PDB file of C-alpha atoms in Angstrom:
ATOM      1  CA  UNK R 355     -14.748   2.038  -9.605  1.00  0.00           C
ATOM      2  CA  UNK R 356     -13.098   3.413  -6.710  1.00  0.00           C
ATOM      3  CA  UNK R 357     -10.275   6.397  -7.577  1.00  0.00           C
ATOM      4  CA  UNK R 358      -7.584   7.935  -5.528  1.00  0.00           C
ATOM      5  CA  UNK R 359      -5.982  11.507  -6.684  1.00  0.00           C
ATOM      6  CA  UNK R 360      -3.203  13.171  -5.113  1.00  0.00           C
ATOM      7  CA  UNK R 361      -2.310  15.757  -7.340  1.00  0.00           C
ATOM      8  CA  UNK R 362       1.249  16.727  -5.839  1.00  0.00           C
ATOM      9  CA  UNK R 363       4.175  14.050  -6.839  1.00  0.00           C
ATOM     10  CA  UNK R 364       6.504  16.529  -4.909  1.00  0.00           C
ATOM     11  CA  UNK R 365       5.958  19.190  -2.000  1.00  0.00           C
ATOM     12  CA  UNK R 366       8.798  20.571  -0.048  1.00  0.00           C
ATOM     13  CA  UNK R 367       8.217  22.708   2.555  1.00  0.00           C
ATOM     14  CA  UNK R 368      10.605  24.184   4.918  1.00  0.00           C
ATOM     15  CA  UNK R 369      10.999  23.314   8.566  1.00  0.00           C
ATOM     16  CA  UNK R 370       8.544  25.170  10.739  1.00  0.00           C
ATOM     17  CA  UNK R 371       6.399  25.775   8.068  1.00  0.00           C
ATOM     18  CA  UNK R 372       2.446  24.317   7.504  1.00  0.00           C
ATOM     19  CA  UNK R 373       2.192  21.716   4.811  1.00  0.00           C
ATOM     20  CA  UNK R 374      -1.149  20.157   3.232  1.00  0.00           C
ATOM     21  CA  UNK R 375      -0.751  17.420   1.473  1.00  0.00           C
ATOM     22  CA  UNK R 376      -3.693  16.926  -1.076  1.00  0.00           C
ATOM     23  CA  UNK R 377      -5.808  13.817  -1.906  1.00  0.00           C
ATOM     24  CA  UNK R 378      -9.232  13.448  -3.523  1.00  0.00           C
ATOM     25  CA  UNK R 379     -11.307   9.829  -4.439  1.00  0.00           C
ATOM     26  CA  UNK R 380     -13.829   8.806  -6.462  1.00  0.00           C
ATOM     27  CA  UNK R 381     -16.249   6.508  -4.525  1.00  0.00           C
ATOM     28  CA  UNK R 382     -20.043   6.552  -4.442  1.00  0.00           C
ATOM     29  CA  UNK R 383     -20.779   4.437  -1.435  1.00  0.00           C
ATOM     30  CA  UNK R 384     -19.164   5.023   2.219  1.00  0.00           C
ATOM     31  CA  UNK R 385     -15.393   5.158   2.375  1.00  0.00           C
ATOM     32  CA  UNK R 386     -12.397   4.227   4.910  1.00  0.00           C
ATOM     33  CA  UNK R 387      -9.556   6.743   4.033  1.00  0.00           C
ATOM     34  CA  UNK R 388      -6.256   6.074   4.925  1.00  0.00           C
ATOM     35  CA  UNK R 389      -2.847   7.830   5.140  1.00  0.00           C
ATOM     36  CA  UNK R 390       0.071   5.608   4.434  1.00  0.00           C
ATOM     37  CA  UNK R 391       3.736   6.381   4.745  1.00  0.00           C
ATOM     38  CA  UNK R 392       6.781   5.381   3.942  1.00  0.00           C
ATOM     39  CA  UNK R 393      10.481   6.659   5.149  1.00  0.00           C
ATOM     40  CA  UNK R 394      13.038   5.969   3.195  1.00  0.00           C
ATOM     41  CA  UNK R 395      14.624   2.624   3.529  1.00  0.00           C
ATOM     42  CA  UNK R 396      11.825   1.344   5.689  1.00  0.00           C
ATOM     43  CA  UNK R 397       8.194  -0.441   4.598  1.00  0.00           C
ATOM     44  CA  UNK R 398       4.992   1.065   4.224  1.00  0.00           C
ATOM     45  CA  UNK R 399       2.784   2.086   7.256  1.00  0.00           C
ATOM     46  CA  UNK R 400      -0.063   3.604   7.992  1.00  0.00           C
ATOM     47  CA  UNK R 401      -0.244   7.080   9.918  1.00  0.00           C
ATOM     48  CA  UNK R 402      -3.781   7.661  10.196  1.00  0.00           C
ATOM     49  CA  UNK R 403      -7.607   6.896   9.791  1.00  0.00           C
ATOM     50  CA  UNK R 404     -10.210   8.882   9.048  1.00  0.00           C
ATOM     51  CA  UNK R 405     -12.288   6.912  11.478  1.00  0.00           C
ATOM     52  CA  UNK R 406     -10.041   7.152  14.330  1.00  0.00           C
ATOM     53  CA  UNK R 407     -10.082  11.003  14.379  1.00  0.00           C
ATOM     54  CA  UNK R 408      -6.734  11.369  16.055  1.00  0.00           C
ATOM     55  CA  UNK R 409      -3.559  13.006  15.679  1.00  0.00           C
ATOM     56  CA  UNK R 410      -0.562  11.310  14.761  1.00  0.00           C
ATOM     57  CA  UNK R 411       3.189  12.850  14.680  1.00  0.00           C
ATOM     58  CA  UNK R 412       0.934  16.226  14.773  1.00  0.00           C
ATOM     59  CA  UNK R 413      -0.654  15.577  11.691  1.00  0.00           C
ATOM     60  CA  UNK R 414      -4.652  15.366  11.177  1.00  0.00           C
ATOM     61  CA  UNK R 415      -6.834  14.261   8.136  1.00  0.00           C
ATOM     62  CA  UNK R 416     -10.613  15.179   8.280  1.00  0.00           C
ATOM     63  CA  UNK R 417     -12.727  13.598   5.945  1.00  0.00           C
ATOM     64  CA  UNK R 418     -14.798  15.887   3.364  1.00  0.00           C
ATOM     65  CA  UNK R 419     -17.561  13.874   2.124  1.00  0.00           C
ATOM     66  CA  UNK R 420     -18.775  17.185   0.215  1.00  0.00           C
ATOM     67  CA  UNK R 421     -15.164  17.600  -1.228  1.00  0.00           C
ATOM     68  CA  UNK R 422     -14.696  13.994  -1.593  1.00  0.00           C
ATOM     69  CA  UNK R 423     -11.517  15.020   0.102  1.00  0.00           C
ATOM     70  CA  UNK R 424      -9.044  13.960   2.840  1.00  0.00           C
ATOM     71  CA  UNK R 425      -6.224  16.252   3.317  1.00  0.00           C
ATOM     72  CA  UNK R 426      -3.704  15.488   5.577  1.00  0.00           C
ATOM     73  CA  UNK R 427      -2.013  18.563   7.178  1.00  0.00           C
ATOM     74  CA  UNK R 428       0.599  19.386   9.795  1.00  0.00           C
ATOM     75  CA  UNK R 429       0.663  22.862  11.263  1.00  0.00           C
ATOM     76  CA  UNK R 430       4.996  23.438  11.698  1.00  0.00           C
ATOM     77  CA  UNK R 431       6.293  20.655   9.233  1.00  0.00           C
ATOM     78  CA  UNK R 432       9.945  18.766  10.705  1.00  0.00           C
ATOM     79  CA  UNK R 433      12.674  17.592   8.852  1.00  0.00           C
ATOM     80  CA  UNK R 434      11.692  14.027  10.073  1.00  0.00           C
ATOM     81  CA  UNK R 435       8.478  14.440   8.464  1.00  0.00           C
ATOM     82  CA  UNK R 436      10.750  13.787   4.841  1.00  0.00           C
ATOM     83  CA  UNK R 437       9.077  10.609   3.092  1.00  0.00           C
ATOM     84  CA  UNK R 438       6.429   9.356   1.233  1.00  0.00           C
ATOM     85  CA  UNK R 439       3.157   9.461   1.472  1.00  0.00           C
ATOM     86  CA  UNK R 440       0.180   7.611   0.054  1.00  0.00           C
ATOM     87  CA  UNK R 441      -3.597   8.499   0.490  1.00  0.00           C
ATOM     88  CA  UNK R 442      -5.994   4.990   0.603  1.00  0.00           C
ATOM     89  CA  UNK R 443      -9.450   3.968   0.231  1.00  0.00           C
ATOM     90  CA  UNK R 444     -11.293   0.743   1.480  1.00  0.00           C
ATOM     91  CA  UNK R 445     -14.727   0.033   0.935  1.00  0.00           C
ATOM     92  CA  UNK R 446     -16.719  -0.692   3.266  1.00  0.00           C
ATOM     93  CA  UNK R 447     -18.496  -3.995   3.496  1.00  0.00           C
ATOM     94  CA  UNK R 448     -16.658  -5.021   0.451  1.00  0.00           C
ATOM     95  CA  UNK R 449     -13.635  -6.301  -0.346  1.00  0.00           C
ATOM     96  CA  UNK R 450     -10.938  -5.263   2.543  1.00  0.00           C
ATOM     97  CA  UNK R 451      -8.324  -4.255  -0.379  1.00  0.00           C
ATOM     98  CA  UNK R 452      -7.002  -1.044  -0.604  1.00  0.00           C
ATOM     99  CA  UNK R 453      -6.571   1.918  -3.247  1.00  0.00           C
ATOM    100  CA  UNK R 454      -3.983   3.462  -3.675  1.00  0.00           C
ATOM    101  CA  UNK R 455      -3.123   6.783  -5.252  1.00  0.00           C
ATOM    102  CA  UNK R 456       0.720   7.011  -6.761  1.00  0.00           C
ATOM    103  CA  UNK R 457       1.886   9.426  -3.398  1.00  0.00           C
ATOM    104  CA  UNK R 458       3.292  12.704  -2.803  1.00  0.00           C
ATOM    105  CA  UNK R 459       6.512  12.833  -1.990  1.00  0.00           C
ATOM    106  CA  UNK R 460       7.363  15.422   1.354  1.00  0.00           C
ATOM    107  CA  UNK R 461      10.477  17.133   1.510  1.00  0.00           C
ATOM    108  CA  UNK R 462      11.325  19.375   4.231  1.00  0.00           C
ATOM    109  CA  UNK R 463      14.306  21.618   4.056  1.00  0.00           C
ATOM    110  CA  UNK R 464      15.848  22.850   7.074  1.00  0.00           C
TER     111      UNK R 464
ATOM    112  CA  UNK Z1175       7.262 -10.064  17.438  1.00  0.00           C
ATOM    113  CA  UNK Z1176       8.441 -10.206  14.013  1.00  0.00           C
ATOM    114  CA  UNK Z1177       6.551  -8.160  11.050  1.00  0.00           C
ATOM    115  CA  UNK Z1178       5.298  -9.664   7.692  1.00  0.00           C
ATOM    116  CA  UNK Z1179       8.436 -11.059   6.374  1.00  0.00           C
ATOM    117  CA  UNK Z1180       8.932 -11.813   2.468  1.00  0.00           C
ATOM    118  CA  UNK Z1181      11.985 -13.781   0.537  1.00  0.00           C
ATOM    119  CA  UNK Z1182      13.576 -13.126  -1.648  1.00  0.00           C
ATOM    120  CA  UNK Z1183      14.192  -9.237  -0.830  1.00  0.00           C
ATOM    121  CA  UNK Z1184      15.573  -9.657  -4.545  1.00  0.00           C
ATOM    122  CA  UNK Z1185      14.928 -11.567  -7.431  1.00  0.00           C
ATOM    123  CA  UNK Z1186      16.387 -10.969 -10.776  1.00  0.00           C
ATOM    124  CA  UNK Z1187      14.379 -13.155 -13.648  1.00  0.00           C
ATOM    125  CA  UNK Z1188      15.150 -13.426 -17.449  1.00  0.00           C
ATOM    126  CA  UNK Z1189      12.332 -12.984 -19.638  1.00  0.00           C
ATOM    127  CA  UNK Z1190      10.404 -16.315 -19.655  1.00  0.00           C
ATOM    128  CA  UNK Z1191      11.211 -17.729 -16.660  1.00  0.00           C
ATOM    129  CA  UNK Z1192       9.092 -18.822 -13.206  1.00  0.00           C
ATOM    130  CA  UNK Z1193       9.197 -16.807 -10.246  1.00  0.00           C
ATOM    131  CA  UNK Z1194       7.667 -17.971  -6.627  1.00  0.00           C
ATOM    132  CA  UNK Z1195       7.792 -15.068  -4.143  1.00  0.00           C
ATOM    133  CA  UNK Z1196       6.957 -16.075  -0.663  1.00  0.00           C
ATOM    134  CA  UNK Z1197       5.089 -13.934   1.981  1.00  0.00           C
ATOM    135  CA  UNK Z1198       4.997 -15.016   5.899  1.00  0.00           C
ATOM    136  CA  UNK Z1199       2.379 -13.271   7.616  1.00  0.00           C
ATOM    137  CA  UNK Z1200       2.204 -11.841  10.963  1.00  0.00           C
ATOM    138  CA  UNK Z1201       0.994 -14.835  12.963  1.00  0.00           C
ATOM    139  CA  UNK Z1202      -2.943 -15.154  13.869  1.00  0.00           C
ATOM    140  CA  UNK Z1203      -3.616 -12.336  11.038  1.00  0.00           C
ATOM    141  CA  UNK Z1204      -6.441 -13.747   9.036  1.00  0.00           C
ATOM    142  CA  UNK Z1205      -6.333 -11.560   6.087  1.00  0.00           C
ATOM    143  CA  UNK Z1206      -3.208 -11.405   3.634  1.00  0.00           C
ATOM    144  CA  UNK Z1207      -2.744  -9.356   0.403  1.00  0.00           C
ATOM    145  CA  UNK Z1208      -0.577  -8.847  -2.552  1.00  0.00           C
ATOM    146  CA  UNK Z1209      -0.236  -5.941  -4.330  1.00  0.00           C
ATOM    147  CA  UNK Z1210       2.468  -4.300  -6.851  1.00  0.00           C
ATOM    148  CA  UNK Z1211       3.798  -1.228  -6.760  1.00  0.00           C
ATOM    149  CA  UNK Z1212       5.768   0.205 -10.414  1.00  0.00           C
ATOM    150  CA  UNK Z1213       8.309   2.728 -10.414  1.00  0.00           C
ATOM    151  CA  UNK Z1214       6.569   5.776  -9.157  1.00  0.00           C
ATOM    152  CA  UNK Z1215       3.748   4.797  -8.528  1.00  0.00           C
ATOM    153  CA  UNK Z1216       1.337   3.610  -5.678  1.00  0.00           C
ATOM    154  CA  UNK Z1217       0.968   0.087  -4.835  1.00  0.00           C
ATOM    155  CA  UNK Z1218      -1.768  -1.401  -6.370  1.00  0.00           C
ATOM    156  CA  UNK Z1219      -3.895  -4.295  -5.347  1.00  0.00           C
ATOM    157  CA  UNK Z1220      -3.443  -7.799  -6.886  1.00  0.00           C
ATOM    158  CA  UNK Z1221      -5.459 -10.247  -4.849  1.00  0.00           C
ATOM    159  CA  UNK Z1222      -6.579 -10.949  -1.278  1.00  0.00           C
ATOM    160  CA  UNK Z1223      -7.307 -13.993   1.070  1.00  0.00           C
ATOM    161  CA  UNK Z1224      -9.084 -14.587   4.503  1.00  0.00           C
ATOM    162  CA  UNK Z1225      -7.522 -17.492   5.755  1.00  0.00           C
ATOM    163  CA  UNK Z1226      -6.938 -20.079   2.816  1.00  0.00           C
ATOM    164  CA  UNK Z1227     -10.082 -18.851   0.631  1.00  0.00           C
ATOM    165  CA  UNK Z1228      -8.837 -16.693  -2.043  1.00  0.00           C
ATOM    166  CA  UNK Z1229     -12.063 -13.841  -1.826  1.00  0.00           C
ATOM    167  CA  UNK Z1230     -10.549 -11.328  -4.210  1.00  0.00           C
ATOM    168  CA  UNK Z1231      -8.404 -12.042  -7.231  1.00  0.00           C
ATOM    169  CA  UNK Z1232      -9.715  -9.130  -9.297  1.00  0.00           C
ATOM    170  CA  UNK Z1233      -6.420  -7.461  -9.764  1.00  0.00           C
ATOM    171  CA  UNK Z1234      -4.184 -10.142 -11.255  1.00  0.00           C
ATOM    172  CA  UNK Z1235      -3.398  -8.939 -14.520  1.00  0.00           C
ATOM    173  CA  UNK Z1236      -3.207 -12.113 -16.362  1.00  0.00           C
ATOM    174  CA  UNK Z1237      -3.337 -15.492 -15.866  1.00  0.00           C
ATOM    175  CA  UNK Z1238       0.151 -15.810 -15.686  1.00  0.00           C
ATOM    176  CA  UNK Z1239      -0.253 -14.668 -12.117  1.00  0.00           C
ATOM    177  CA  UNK Z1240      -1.178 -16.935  -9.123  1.00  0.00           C
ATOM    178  CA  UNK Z1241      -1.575 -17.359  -5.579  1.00  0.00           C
ATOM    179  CA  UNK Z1242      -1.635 -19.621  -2.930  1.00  0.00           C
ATOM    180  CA  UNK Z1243      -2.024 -19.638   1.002  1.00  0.00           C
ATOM    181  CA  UNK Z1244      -2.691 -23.403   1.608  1.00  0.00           C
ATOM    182  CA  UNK Z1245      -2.360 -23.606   5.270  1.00  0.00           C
ATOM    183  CA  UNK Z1246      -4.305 -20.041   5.669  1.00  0.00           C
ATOM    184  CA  UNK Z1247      -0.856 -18.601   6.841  1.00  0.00           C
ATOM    185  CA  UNK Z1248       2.292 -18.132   4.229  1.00  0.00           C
ATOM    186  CA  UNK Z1249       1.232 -17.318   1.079  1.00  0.00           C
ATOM    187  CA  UNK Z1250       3.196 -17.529  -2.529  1.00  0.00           C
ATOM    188  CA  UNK Z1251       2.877 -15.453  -5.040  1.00  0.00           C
ATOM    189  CA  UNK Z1252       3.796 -17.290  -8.425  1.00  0.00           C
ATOM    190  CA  UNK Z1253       4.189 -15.483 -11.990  1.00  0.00           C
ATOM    191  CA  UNK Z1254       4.618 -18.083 -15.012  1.00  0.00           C
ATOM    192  CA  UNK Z1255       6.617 -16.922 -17.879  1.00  0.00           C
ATOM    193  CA  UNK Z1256       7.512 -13.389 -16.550  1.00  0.00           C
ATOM    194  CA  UNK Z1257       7.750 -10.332 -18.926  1.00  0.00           C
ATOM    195  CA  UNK Z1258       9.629  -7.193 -18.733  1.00  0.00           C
ATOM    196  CA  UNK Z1259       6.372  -5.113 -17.893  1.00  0.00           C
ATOM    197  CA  UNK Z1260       6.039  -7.632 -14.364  1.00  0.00           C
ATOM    198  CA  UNK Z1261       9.179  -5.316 -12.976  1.00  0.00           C
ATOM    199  CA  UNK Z1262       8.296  -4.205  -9.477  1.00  0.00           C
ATOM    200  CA  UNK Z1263       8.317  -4.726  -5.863  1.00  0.00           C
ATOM    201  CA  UNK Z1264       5.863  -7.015  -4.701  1.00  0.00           C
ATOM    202  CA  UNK Z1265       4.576  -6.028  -1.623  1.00  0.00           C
ATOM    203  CA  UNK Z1266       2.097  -8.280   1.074  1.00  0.00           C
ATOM    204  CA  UNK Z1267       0.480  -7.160   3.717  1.00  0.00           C
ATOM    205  CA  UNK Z1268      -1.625  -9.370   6.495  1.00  0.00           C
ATOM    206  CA  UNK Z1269      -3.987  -7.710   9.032  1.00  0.00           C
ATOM    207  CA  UNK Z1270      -6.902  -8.912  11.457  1.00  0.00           C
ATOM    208  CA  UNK Z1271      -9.990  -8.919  10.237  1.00  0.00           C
ATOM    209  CA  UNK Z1272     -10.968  -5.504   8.025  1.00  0.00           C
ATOM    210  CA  UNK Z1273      -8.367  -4.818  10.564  1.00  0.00           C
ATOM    211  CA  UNK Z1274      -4.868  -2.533   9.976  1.00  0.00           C
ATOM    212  CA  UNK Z1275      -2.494  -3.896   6.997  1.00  0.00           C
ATOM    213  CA  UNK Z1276       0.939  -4.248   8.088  1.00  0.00           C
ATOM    214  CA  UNK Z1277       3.346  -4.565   4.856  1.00  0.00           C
ATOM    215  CA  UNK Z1278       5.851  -6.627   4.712  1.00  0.00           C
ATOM    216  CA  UNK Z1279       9.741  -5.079   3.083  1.00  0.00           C
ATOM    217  CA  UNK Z1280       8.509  -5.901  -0.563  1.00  0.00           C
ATOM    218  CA  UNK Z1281      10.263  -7.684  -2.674  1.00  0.00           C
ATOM    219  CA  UNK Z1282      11.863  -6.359  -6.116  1.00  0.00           C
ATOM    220  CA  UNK Z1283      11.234  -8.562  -9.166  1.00  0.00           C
ATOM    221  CA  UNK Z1284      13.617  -7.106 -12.258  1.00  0.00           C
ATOM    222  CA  UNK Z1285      12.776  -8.675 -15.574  1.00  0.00           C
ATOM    223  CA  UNK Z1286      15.704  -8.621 -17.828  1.00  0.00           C
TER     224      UNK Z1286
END
């Protein structure tokens, strides 16, 4: 069964400063990772792929097969950047659903 | 053009009763999903179409839960005889084929 860990329920970071945000899964074939987030008051949407290899509000993701690991960091953290954020998986060739894990939630102080 | 929209934004239920939520898709998006998110947690998947097939229903957790997308474009979720542990929002999402999942606002079921 396919697993998704992010160990942090709560970071906060102050502005200017890096922040990592942490997620592992637990999937033996070849995954899609996703980073999903969520501002407050507004609805869920995504930030990044893995397979699209871009940057996005100057944060990046790389995809650690090794690690089983897709971080998602930004080097000088804003106090926009305040919401929550959820690390996917979505098999591929399978079923297009996604997996969740329960999301960290960013604060950054000024 | 307008998002995934869903209705009611709020539903308050007492225990035992029917529920329909109802989830309009973004139009031409093939694929539509349901999933349920707890308090504090991530959303979690409850079933899937592609048009009006029904290809995943694995996460339904009981068979008080159903759903329909007749038409292969608004879908309803329906839970029959709702308990206190079905509190949530309900989100759906629709997307193109293994395409990008747009969510819709969710919509918050309390079971009292």
């Amino acid at each position: 069964a396919q697993r998704v860990t992010q160990p942090e329920k709560l970071l906060s970071v102050f502005k200017g400063a890096p922040v990592e945000l942490k997620c592992n899964y637990s999937y033996s074939g070849s995954p899609e990772l996703f980073w999903y987030v969520q501002y407050s008051r507004q609805r869920l949407q995504l930030l990044l792929r893995h397979i699209s290899r871009e940057s996005i509000k100057g944060f990046t993701a790389d995809l650690n097969k090794g690690e089983t690991s897709f971080h998602l960091k930004k080097p000088f953290a804003q106090e926009e950047d305040s919401a929550m954020y959820y690390c996917a998986l979505r098999t591929k060739g399978g079923s297009e659903k996604l997996v969740f894990g329960k999301g960290t939630k960013l604060t950054v102080n000024p | 053009g307008a998002g995934v929209s869903q209705s009611p934004r709020y539903k308050v239920a007492k225990r035992g009763q029917d529920v329909a939520l109802r989830c309009d898709p973004i139009s031409g998006h093939v694929s539509l999903f349901w999933y349920q998110q707890a308090l504090g947690q991530g959303p979690e998947f409850l079933t899937y179409f592609q048009n009006e097939a029904q290809l995943d229903k694995s996460g339904l957790p009981s068979d008080r839960f159903f759903a329909e997308r007749p038409e292969g474009s608004v879908s309803t979720l329906k839970i029959q005889r709702t308990q206190q542990e079905d509190s949530a929002v309900y989100l759906c999402a629709s997307s193109l084929w293994q395409g990008e999942q747009y969510f819709g606002p969710g919509t918050r079921l309390t079971v009292t």
